[in-house]
Amino acid sequence: MKKRVLSTILAAALTVASMTGFAVPAQAEEVPNIVVVYAWNELPANLDAIESRLSEIAEEKIGATVTLQGFTYGNLMQQMSLALASPSEQWDCLPGMFRSGLAGYVAQGQLNDMTDLLEEYGQDVKATLGDTLLKGSVCNGRIYGVTMLRNNASQECIVFDKQYIDELGLDVSGVADYADLTDIFAALHEAHPDRYVTGSSGTKPTLLINTFNGHDPLSNNLGVLMDASVPEVSNFFESDSYREFLHLTRSWNEAGYIYPDILTDEGNSGANLMKNGLCMSYFTSYTPDNYAEYNALSQSGETVVCPLNSTILMTAQTWTWTIPTNSAYPDKAMQFINLCYSDPEVISLLCYGIEGENWEVDEDGFAVAIGSDYPDQKTWEIGNGSLIPVQKGGQADHWDQIKAWNNAATPSVAFGFLFDSADYAAEETALASVVAQYRSLLEWGFASDVDAKLDEFNEALYAAGLQTYMDAKQEQLNAFVAAE
Amino acid sequence: MADGTTKTRKKQWWRYRWMYLMMLPGIIYLIINNYIPMAGLIIAFKKIDFRKGILQSPWNGLNNFKYLFATKDAFIITRNTILYNLAFIVLITVTSVAVAIMLAEINNKLALSLFQGSLLIPYIVSYVVVSYLGFAFMGSSGFLNKTVLPALGLDPVNWYLETGPWIFILPLVNNWKNIGYASVIYMATIVGFDSSIYEAASIDGASYWQKVTRLTIPLLKPTIITMVMLSIGRIFYSDFGLFYQVPQNSGAILATTNVIDTYVYRGLLERSDVAMSSAAGFYQAIVGFIVVFAANKLVQKISPEDALF
């Protein structure tokens, strides 16, 4: 009996077994073929046409054909971990989303050192970024990635749907700090009690995205520089200003301003809610003259944006062009990346699609989308978007505004510093778990007793090894500052 | 004598040759998919450098395992994993055996397929969908908060921020999702029972309840033991979808929803450290292996004829 049962079960399990496919290794060709990865919020419908046009240009300019692998943002992050861990996969140019910096990937030998390649083939990259921005992706003195020209500095902002501001005749020009928002929120809530006042651009986010009052989070807020000009690592979550901020957001939540499902709603970001008319504003990271993007996410099609607090230039690589170790032609890859900083046609193909088919230039010189085949047109992911016409909705001096804002940001004393946490992986994992447990909850004001919950948060952090982690960070930072 | 045994063996092989042939694809699959990759366990002890490859990477001792034990989370995730799985095993076994016995009594073909179908549907629904269903019930403007609780005169509950209810929600969801599949196996066994035993029991004047407790359940025992043993082998693994998607990855309720798999996922999401995740898998597999052996030993003690091996 027992044997029969077991064999029935085994047989059932085996029938599930299916044939697996075998990857055919790439043939050696005369013209090298490089694999270029690119990410969109939604893939262009004519990806194949874009790929073949891109390939033609690349063959002519750098002597290599191009295979374009398109991903959605979320998908890319998952595929990245897989592809970078399989040596048989060929990825030559990767504009990766490195949430916690390049250090971990470099330590595992997953990225190519680009320093010499950049010297040989990357003149336009260097000219576009300048020495300061190049420094942002240095690991152990070598360059492993190049950032794109975009909002390289960091600042927080709040985006209001303009219809509500106009309707109530509110003056938001004076808003420069979170505390200034309370009166505006109160007025909005009173006029539209059935709508939520505010949310965030992300799904299940923390309220603070990058920086708070110009503090440098040193990539993960576990040991930060409260004053970015002083290399002194301290616990951000223990600071008085953070406590005060949490009391402020608690008062917002109690007054009913905050979208109540913000911590759990996987499907709707605040931006989506605003587009649907459920939310009247959302917090996001600031980019000057970014109305083309902000307006698209509002119900009325018009927005008012208030930058909050100060601007800072810190090591926050997130999106970075890299050449993974599994690249077959690193030199061709570097040459292609250089095209993304110099060749208007390559740039426009990846940013807007095929000219005349996906976009055209209007009489004022702005790029206007044609049809809906290319739904996610943007210039920040490419390298140097300033070489092609500005997207409709922006201003003619869009890129001057961005560059001016980047230059005006105070560089952190730790700019270019990357904490190598390889020896503190146990602490980091435990700390990440504690942060997941408390941070969003506190920042969106869901803790009924802010002080008690915050103390509990800090105790849990120290129990998880925050002090050891911060000491190590401080030690490495001291060495970095001394070397500078 | 020895010669004779070999001959019988050979005869047996020949007699069952088609059976073995049928087994072949499955065995090859098992070897390729389950045995060859075991060599990869070595990764758990390496400090991986993709430039050098797996074998050439330097050894890292037990450092990759440290994060699983070093902190107070280690206790919480191990406790949650084991207790939830124990609860799941007990609940699923009891309820699915009960459902199987009841289903076996249904003679109307249409009614039977209707019941079985509706019980099986949750099993094939993805956990992402389940998480949205859960959200429709438990969101701030969900069914519970807008309809059920007000009707009972109770205040709305922020389900995704309260740790307490999840001790019941998770087993409930798990049971709802898996009961159909588990009961199919039990039902198939019950249907296969010799009906003459039941007829004999009826003639002897056994009541329905007596037939269930004295006949069906004892006859089901080997199946139940096999199924339970298979679940016990995975007691250190947890259903990722259930523990990650259904609570909407809400941080506030980690105390009662965090299990080994979700802890590893959250911790390594940003690090993408292959060696550390292998270490977690290694740990779960080894402990699962030991637990199965221990459980089998226990069964051998209690009822030797039902032990797996």
PDB file of N, CA, C and O in Angstrom, chain A residues 38 40 44 46 50 53-54 57 68 336 339-361 367 374 376-379 382-390:
ATOM      1  N   TYR A  38      18.332  48.118 -22.444  1.00  0.00           N
ATOM      2  CA  TYR A  38      17.729  49.421 -22.174  1.00  0.00           C
ATOM      3  C   TYR A  38      16.388  49.202 -21.480  1.00  0.00           C
ATOM      4  O   TYR A  38      15.765  48.159 -21.662  1.00  0.00           O
ATOM      5  N   TRP A  40      12.514  50.665 -20.117  1.00  0.00           N
ATOM      6  CA  TRP A  40      11.412  51.603 -20.251  1.00  0.00           C
ATOM      7  C   TRP A  40      10.343  51.296 -19.212  1.00  0.00           C
ATOM      8  O   TRP A  40      10.297  50.187 -18.690  1.00  0.00           O
ATOM      9  N   PRO A  44       8.550  50.169 -26.181  1.00  0.00           N
ATOM     10  CA  PRO A  44       8.046  50.687 -27.448  1.00  0.00           C
ATOM     11  C   PRO A  44       7.529  49.536 -28.313  1.00  0.00           C
ATOM     12  O   PRO A  44       8.089  48.443 -28.295  1.00  0.00           O
ATOM     13  N   ASN A  46       7.573  49.363 -31.528  1.00  0.00           N
ATOM     14  CA  ASN A  46       8.429  49.103 -32.695  1.00  0.00           C
ATOM     15  C   ASN A  46       9.893  48.914 -32.287  1.00  0.00           C
ATOM     16  O   ASN A  46      10.800  49.456 -32.910  1.00  0.00           O
ATOM     17  N   ILE A  50      13.593  49.983 -34.186  1.00  0.00           N
ATOM     18  CA  ILE A  50      14.580  50.812 -33.503  1.00  0.00           C
ATOM     19  C   ILE A  50      15.909  50.076 -33.439  1.00  0.00           C
ATOM     20  O   ILE A  50      16.980  50.636 -33.709  1.00  0.00           O
ATOM     21  N   ARG A  53      17.689  50.033 -36.873  1.00  0.00           N
ATOM     22  CA  ARG A  53      18.238  51.359 -37.194  1.00  0.00           C
ATOM     23  C   ARG A  53      19.496  51.620 -36.346  1.00  0.00           C
ATOM     24  O   ARG A  53      20.511  52.105 -36.838  1.00  0.00           O
ATOM     25  N   LEU A  54      19.401  51.267 -35.080  1.00  0.00           N
ATOM     26  CA  LEU A  54      20.514  51.442 -34.151  1.00  0.00           C
ATOM     27  C   LEU A  54      21.717  50.636 -34.628  1.00  0.00           C
ATOM     28  O   LEU A  54      22.863  51.092 -34.605  1.00  0.00           O
ATOM     29  N   ILE A  57      23.516  52.255 -37.611  1.00  0.00           N
ATOM     30  CA  ILE A  57      24.370  53.388 -37.221  1.00  0.00           C
ATOM     31  C   ILE A  57      25.641  52.875 -36.535  1.00  0.00           C
ATOM     32  O   ILE A  57      26.751  53.307 -36.833  1.00  0.00           O
ATOM     33  N   LEU A  68      19.335  44.854 -29.369  1.00  0.00           N
ATOM     34  CA  LEU A  68      18.744  45.675 -28.315  1.00  0.00           C
ATOM     35  C   LEU A  68      17.826  44.810 -27.463  1.00  0.00           C
ATOM     36  O   LEU A  68      16.888  44.210 -27.973  1.00  0.00           O
ATOM     37  N   PHE A 336      30.080  52.208 -27.936  1.00  0.00           N
ATOM     38  CA  PHE A 336      28.645  52.431 -28.066  1.00  0.00           C
ATOM     39  C   PHE A 336      28.153  53.388 -26.986  1.00  0.00           C
ATOM     40  O   PHE A 336      27.365  54.294 -27.249  1.00  0.00           O
ATOM     41  N   LEU A 339      28.676  56.783 -27.918  1.00  0.00           N
ATOM     42  CA  LEU A 339      27.683  57.300 -28.865  1.00  0.00           C
ATOM     43  C   LEU A 339      26.474  57.875 -28.125  1.00  0.00           C
ATOM     44  O   LEU A 339      25.847  58.819 -28.592  1.00  0.00           O
ATOM     45  N   CYS A 340      26.147  57.291 -26.976  1.00  0.00           N
ATOM     46  CA  CYS A 340      24.999  57.763 -26.195  1.00  0.00           C
ATOM     47  C   CYS A 340      25.258  59.130 -25.570  1.00  0.00           C
ATOM     48  O   CYS A 340      24.359  59.733 -24.984  1.00  0.00           O
ATOM     49  N   TYR A 341      26.483  59.582 -25.654  1.00  0.00           N
ATOM     50  CA  TYR A 341      26.832  60.902 -25.130  1.00  0.00           C
ATOM     51  C   TYR A 341      27.200  61.856 -26.268  1.00  0.00           C
ATOM     52  O   TYR A 341      27.594  62.977 -26.034  1.00  0.00           O
ATOM     53  N   SER A 342      27.131  61.367 -27.554  1.00  0.00           N
ATOM     54  CA  SER A 342      27.614  62.225 -28.630  1.00  0.00           C
ATOM     55  C   SER A 342      26.791  62.166 -29.900  1.00  0.00           C
ATOM     56  O   SER A 342      26.733  63.139 -30.639  1.00  0.00           O
ATOM     57  N   ASP A 343      26.136  61.046 -30.197  1.00  0.00           N
ATOM     58  CA  ASP A 343      25.471  60.913 -31.481  1.00  0.00           C
ATOM     59  C   ASP A 343      23.969  61.191 -31.362  1.00  0.00           C
ATOM     60  O   ASP A 343      23.223  60.389 -30.797  1.00  0.00           O
ATOM     61  N   PRO A 344      23.516  62.326 -31.903  1.00  0.00           N
ATOM     62  CA  PRO A 344      22.106  62.696 -31.722  1.00  0.00           C
ATOM     63  C   PRO A 344      21.143  61.627 -32.221  1.00  0.00           C
ATOM     64  O   PRO A 344      20.071  61.447 -31.648  1.00  0.00           O
ATOM     65  N   GLU A 345      21.506  60.896 -33.282  1.00  0.00           N
ATOM     66  CA  GLU A 345      20.529  59.932 -33.788  1.00  0.00           C
ATOM     67  C   GLU A 345      20.393  58.722 -32.854  1.00  0.00           C
ATOM     68  O   GLU A 345      19.287  58.257 -32.595  1.00  0.00           O
ATOM     69  N   VAL A 346      21.542  58.237 -32.358  1.00  0.00           N
ATOM     70  CA  VAL A 346      21.485  57.137 -31.388  1.00  0.00           C
ATOM     71  C   VAL A 346      20.684  57.583 -30.173  1.00  0.00           C
ATOM     72  O   VAL A 346      19.799  56.875 -29.680  1.00  0.00           O
ATOM     73  N   ILE A 347      20.988  58.786 -29.710  1.00  0.00           N
ATOM     74  CA  ILE A 347      20.306  59.300 -28.512  1.00  0.00           C
ATOM     75  C   ILE A 347      18.800  59.409 -28.738  1.00  0.00           C
ATOM     76  O   ILE A 347      18.005  58.921 -27.940  1.00  0.00           O
ATOM     77  N   SER A 348      18.407  59.992 -29.874  1.00  0.00           N
ATOM     78  CA  SER A 348      16.971  60.184 -30.092  1.00  0.00           C
ATOM     79  C   SER A 348      16.260  58.851 -30.324  1.00  0.00           C
ATOM     80  O   SER A 348      15.103  58.678 -29.943  1.00  0.00           O
ATOM     81  N   LEU A 349      16.958  57.890 -30.944  1.00  0.00           N
ATOM     82  CA  LEU A 349      16.342  56.576 -31.153  1.00  0.00           C
ATOM     83  C   LEU A 349      15.954  55.935 -29.824  1.00  0.00           C
ATOM     84  O   LEU A 349      14.873  55.370 -29.681  1.00  0.00           O
ATOM     85  N   LEU A 350      16.860  56.022 -28.862  1.00  0.00           N
ATOM     86  CA  LEU A 350      16.583  55.393 -27.573  1.00  0.00           C
ATOM     87  C   LEU A 350      15.670  56.253 -26.690  1.00  0.00           C
ATOM     88  O   LEU A 350      14.945  55.743 -25.851  1.00  0.00           O
ATOM     89  N   CYS A 351      15.731  57.574 -26.889  1.00  0.00           N
ATOM     90  CA  CYS A 351      14.906  58.456 -26.041  1.00  0.00           C
ATOM     91  C   CYS A 351      13.480  58.583 -26.551  1.00  0.00           C
ATOM     92  O   CYS A 351      12.527  58.520 -25.774  1.00  0.00           O
ATOM     93  N   TYR A 352      13.334  58.836 -27.866  1.00  0.00           N
ATOM     94  CA  TYR A 352      12.002  59.137 -28.405  1.00  0.00           C
ATOM     95  C   TYR A 352      11.537  58.122 -29.444  1.00  0.00           C
ATOM     96  O   TYR A 352      10.381  58.123 -29.837  1.00  0.00           O
ATOM     97  N   GLY A 353      12.446  57.303 -29.994  1.00  0.00           N
ATOM     98  CA  GLY A 353      12.071  56.372 -31.055  1.00  0.00           C
ATOM     99  C   GLY A 353      12.497  56.909 -32.414  1.00  0.00           C
ATOM    100  O   GLY A 353      13.380  57.769 -32.517  1.00  0.00           O
ATOM    101  N   ILE A 354      11.856  56.397 -33.469  1.00  0.00           N
ATOM    102  CA  ILE A 354      12.246  56.762 -34.831  1.00  0.00           C
ATOM    103  C   ILE A 354      11.615  58.100 -35.211  1.00  0.00           C
ATOM    104  O   ILE A 354      10.401  58.295 -35.068  1.00  0.00           O
ATOM    105  N   GLU A 355      12.443  59.010 -35.705  1.00  0.00           N
ATOM    106  CA  GLU A 355      11.935  60.337 -36.070  1.00  0.00           C
ATOM    107  C   GLU A 355      11.003  60.203 -37.266  1.00  0.00           C
ATOM    108  O   GLU A 355      11.297  59.494 -38.227  1.00  0.00           O
ATOM    109  N   GLY A 356       9.880  60.894 -37.214  1.00  0.00           N
ATOM    110  CA  GLY A 356       8.901  60.817 -38.290  1.00  0.00           C
ATOM    111  C   GLY A 356       7.898  59.697 -38.063  1.00  0.00           C
ATOM    112  O   GLY A 356       6.839  59.674 -38.675  1.00  0.00           O
ATOM    113  N   GLU A 357       8.262  58.767 -37.187  1.00  0.00           N
ATOM    114  CA  GLU A 357       7.358  57.643 -36.939  1.00  0.00           C
ATOM    115  C   GLU A 357       6.833  57.697 -35.500  1.00  0.00           C
ATOM    116  O   GLU A 357       5.647  57.538 -35.252  1.00  0.00           O
ATOM    117  N   ASN A 358       7.760  57.918 -34.560  1.00  0.00           N
ATOM    118  CA  ASN A 358       7.376  58.013 -33.157  1.00  0.00           C
ATOM    119  C   ASN A 358       7.359  59.453 -32.653  1.00  0.00           C
ATOM    120  O   ASN A 358       6.714  59.752 -31.670  1.00  0.00           O
ATOM    121  N   TRP A 359       8.107  60.306 -33.311  1.00  0.00           N
ATOM    122  CA  TRP A 359       8.168  61.703 -32.852  1.00  0.00           C
ATOM    123  C   TRP A 359       8.571  62.618 -33.991  1.00  0.00           C
ATOM    124  O   TRP A 359       9.090  62.173 -35.017  1.00  0.00           O
ATOM    125  N   GLU A 360       8.292  63.898 -33.814  1.00  0.00           N
ATOM    126  CA  GLU A 360       8.717  64.893 -34.801  1.00  0.00           C
ATOM    127  C   GLU A 360       8.992  66.200 -34.070  1.00  0.00           C
ATOM    128  O   GLU A 360       8.617  66.370 -32.914  1.00  0.00           O
ATOM    129  N   VAL A 361       9.665  67.088 -34.776  1.00  0.00           N
ATOM    130  CA  VAL A 361       9.968  68.383 -34.176  1.00  0.00           C
ATOM    131  C   VAL A 361       8.877  69.364 -34.584  1.00  0.00           C
ATOM    132  O   VAL A 361       8.539  69.460 -35.764  1.00  0.00           O
ATOM    133  N   ALA A 367      10.282  68.379 -29.263  1.00  0.00           N
ATOM    134  CA  ALA A 367       9.954  67.037 -29.729  1.00  0.00           C
ATOM    135  C   ALA A 367       8.541  66.677 -29.294  1.00  0.00           C
ATOM    136  O   ALA A 367       8.207  66.769 -28.121  1.00  0.00           O
ATOM    137  N   TYR A 374       5.322  54.564 -28.871  1.00  0.00           N
ATOM    138  CA  TYR A 374       6.469  54.766 -28.000  1.00  0.00           C
ATOM    139  C   TYR A 374       5.996  55.545 -26.776  1.00  0.00           C
ATOM    140  O   TYR A 374       6.069  56.765 -26.718  1.00  0.00           O
ATOM    141  N   ASP A 376       6.899  55.702 -23.592  1.00  0.00           N
ATOM    142  CA  ASP A 376       7.753  56.207 -22.509  1.00  0.00           C
ATOM    143  C   ASP A 376       8.940  56.996 -23.061  1.00  0.00           C
ATOM    144  O   ASP A 376      10.054  56.507 -23.108  1.00  0.00           O
ATOM    145  N   GLN A 377       8.670  58.209 -23.530  1.00  0.00           N
ATOM    146  CA  GLN A 377       9.752  59.032 -24.074  1.00  0.00           C
ATOM    147  C   GLN A 377      10.393  59.835 -22.954  1.00  0.00           C
ATOM    148  O   GLN A 377       9.721  60.544 -22.219  1.00  0.00           O
ATOM    149  N   LYS A 378      11.701  59.690 -22.800  1.00  0.00           N
ATOM    150  CA  LYS A 378      12.402  60.426 -21.744  1.00  0.00           C
ATOM    151  C   LYS A 378      13.881  60.524 -22.101  1.00  0.00           C
ATOM    152  O   LYS A 378      14.401  59.732 -22.879  1.00  0.00           O
ATOM    153  N   THR A 379      14.532  61.497 -21.506  1.00  0.00           N
ATOM    154  CA  THR A 379      15.914  61.750 -21.899  1.00  0.00           C
ATOM    155  C   THR A 379      16.920  61.506 -20.791  1.00  0.00           C
ATOM    156  O   THR A 379      18.119  61.625 -21.018  1.00  0.00           O
ATOM    157  N   ILE A 382      19.722  58.226 -21.018  1.00  0.00           N
ATOM    158  CA  ILE A 382      20.563  57.946 -22.167  1.00  0.00           C
ATOM    159  C   ILE A 382      22.041  58.278 -21.976  1.00  0.00           C
ATOM    160  O   ILE A 382      22.912  57.543 -22.398  1.00  0.00           O
ATOM    161  N   GLY A 383      22.348  59.383 -21.364  1.00  0.00           N
ATOM    162  CA  GLY A 383      23.741  59.821 -21.307  1.00  0.00           C
ATOM    163  C   GLY A 383      23.774  61.322 -21.467  1.00  0.00           C
ATOM    164  O   GLY A 383      23.890  62.057 -20.494  1.00  0.00           O
ATOM    165  N   ASN A 384      23.578  61.781 -22.705  1.00  0.00           N
ATOM    166  CA  ASN A 384      23.510  63.222 -22.909  1.00  0.00           C
ATOM    167  C   ASN A 384      22.276  63.585 -23.723  1.00  0.00           C
ATOM    168  O   ASN A 384      22.327  63.687 -24.942  1.00  0.00           O
ATOM    169  N   GLY A 385      21.168  63.777 -23.040  1.00  0.00           N
ATOM    170  CA  GLY A 385      19.910  64.100 -23.710  1.00  0.00           C
ATOM    171  C   GLY A 385      19.880  65.528 -24.229  1.00  0.00           C
ATOM    172  O   GLY A 385      18.957  65.903 -24.951  1.00  0.00           O
ATOM    173  N   SER A 386      20.879  66.330 -23.884  1.00  0.00           N
ATOM    174  CA  SER A 386      20.841  67.736 -24.278  1.00  0.00           C
ATOM    175  C   SER A 386      21.165  67.912 -25.758  1.00  0.00           C
ATOM    176  O   SER A 386      21.069  69.007 -26.286  1.00  0.00           O
ATOM    177  N   LEU A 387      21.555  66.844 -26.447  1.00  0.00           N
ATOM    178  CA  LEU A 387      21.916  66.967 -27.857  1.00  0.00           C
ATOM    179  C   LEU A 387      20.723  66.832 -28.788  1.00  0.00           C
ATOM    180  O   LEU A 387      20.845  67.005 -29.991  1.00  0.00           O
ATOM    181  N   ILE A 388      19.562  66.490 -28.240  1.00  0.00           N
ATOM    182  CA  ILE A 388      18.370  66.354 -29.080  1.00  0.00           C
ATOM    183  C   ILE A 388      17.312  67.339 -28.612  1.00  0.00           C
ATOM    184  O   ILE A 388      17.409  67.878 -27.514  1.00  0.00           O
ATOM    185  N   PRO A 389      16.283  67.596 -29.436  1.00  0.00           N
ATOM    186  CA  PRO A 389      15.278  68.591 -29.057  1.00  0.00           C
ATOM    187  C   PRO A 389      14.614  68.255 -27.719  1.00  0.00           C
ATOM    188  O   PRO A 389      14.420  67.083 -27.388  1.00  0.00           O
ATOM    189  N   VAL A 390      14.289  69.293 -26.976  1.00  0.00           N
ATOM    190  CA  VAL A 390      13.635  69.127 -25.676  1.00  0.00           C
ATOM    191  C   VAL A 390      12.205  68.652 -25.888  1.00  0.00           C
ATOM    192  O   VAL A 390      11.547  69.037 -26.858  1.00  0.00           O
TER     193      VAL A 390
END
